[in-house]
Tab-separated table of C-alpha atoms in Angstrom:
chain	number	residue	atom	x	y	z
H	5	UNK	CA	21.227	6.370	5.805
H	6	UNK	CA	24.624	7.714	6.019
H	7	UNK	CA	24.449	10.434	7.923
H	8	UNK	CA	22.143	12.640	5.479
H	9	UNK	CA	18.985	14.125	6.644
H	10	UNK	CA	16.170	15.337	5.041
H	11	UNK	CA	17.396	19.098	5.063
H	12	UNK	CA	20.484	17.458	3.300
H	13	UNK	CA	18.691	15.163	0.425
H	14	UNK	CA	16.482	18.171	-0.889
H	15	UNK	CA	19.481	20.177	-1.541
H	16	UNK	CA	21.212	17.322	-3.439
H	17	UNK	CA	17.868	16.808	-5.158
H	18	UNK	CA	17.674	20.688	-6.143
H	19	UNK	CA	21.615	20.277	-7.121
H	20	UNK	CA	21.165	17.502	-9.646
H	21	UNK	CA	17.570	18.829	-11.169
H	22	UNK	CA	19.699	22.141	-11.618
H	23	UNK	CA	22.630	19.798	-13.307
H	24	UNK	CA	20.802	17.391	-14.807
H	25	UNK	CA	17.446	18.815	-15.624
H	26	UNK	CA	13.779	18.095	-15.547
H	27	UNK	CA	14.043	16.100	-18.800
H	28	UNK	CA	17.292	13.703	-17.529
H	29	UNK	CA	16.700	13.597	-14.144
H	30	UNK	CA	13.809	10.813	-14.253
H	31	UNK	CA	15.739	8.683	-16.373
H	32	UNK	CA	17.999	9.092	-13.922
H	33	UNK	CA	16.127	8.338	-11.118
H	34	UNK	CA	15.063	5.260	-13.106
H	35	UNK	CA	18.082	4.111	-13.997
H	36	UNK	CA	20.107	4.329	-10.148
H	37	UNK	CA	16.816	2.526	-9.154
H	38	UNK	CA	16.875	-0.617	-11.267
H	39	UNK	CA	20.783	-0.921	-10.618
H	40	UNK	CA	20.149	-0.631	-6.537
H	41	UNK	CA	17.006	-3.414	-6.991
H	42	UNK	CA	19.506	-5.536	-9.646
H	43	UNK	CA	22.236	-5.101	-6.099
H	44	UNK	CA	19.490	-6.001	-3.867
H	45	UNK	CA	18.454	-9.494	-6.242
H	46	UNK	CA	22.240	-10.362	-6.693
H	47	UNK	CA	23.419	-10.173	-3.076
H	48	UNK	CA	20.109	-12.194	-1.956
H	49	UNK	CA	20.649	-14.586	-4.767
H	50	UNK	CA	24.920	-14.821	-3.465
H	51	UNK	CA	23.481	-15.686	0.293
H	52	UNK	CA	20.944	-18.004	-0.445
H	53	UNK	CA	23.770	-19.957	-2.905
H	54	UNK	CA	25.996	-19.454	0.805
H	55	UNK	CA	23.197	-20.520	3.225
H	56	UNK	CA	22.803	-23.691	0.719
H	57	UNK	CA	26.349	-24.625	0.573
H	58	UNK	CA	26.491	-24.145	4.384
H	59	UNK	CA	23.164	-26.682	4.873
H	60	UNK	CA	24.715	-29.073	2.197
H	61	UNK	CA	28.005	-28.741	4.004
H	62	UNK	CA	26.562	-29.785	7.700
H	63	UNK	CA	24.709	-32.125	6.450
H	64	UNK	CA	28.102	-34.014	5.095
H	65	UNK	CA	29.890	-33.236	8.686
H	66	UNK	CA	26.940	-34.882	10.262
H	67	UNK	CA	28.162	-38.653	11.377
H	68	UNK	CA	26.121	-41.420	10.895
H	69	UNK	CA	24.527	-42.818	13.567
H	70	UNK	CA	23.479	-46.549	13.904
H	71	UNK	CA	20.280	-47.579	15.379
H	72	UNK	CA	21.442	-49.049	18.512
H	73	UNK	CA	23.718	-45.798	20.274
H	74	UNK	CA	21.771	-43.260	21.593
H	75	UNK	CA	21.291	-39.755	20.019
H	76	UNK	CA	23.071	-38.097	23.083
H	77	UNK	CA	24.963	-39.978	25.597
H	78	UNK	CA	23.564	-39.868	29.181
H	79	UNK	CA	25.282	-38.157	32.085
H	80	UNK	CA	24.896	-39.015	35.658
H	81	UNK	CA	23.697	-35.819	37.626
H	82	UNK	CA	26.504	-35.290	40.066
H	83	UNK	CA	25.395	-35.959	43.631
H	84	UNK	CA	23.391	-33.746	45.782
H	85	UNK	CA	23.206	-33.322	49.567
H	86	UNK	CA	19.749	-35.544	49.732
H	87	UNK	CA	21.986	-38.563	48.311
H	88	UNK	CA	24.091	-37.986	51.260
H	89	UNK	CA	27.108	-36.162	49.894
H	90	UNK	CA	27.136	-33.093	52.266
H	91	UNK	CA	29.640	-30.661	51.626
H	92	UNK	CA	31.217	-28.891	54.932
H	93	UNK	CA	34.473	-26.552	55.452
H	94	UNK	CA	37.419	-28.757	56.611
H	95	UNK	CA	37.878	-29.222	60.433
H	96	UNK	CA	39.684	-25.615	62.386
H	97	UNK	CA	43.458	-26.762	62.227
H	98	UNK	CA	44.082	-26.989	66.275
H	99	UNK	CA	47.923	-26.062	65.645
H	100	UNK	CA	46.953	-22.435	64.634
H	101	UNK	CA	46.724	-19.567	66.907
C-alpha cells in the first residue's frame, strides 16, 4: 500500500483529526470511501465492457468452418528409429590425419 506502514497511517490519521476535527473527519472518511468504491464499480464496469468487446471481437475473427474439413489438420509424426530411420554420425573421412 504504497510504502506506508502502520506507524505511518496513525500519524496521518492524528494529522487530519487535528486539521479536520472530530466533527468533519467522518464525513470525510465517508465521503473518500464512496468515491474509492464509485472507482472500484467504474473500472470493473470499463473491463467487463473490454473483456466483451474482446469475446465479440474473436468471435468475428473466428473462420467458418464447413462440415466436411477437419477442426485441426493432421500431421504425420516424423519417423522414429523403430520405423527404421536410424540416425548415425557420418562415416570418419579416411583423407584426414
Amino acid at each position: 500500500m504504497f510504502g506506508i506502514g502502520f506507524p505511518e497511517l496513525v500519524v496521518i490519521l492524528v494529522l487530519a483529526l487535528l486539521v479536520l476535527g472530530p466533527q468533519r473527519l467522518p464525513e470525510l472518511a465517508r465521503a473518500i470511501g464512496r468515491g474509492i468504491g464509485e472507482l472500484k464499480r467504474a473500472t470493473q464496469d470499463l473491463k467487463d465492457e473490454m473483456d466483451a468487446e474482446m469475446r465479440s471481437e474473436d468471435e468475428e475473427a473466428e473462420p467458418k468452418t464447413h462440415e466436411s474439413t477437419p477442426d485441426r489438420l493432421s500431421i504425420p509424426p516424423p519417423p522414429s528409429a523403430e520405423q527404421g530411420t536410424v540416425i548415425s554420425d557420418p562415416p570418419p573421412d579416411e583423407n584426414r590425419s
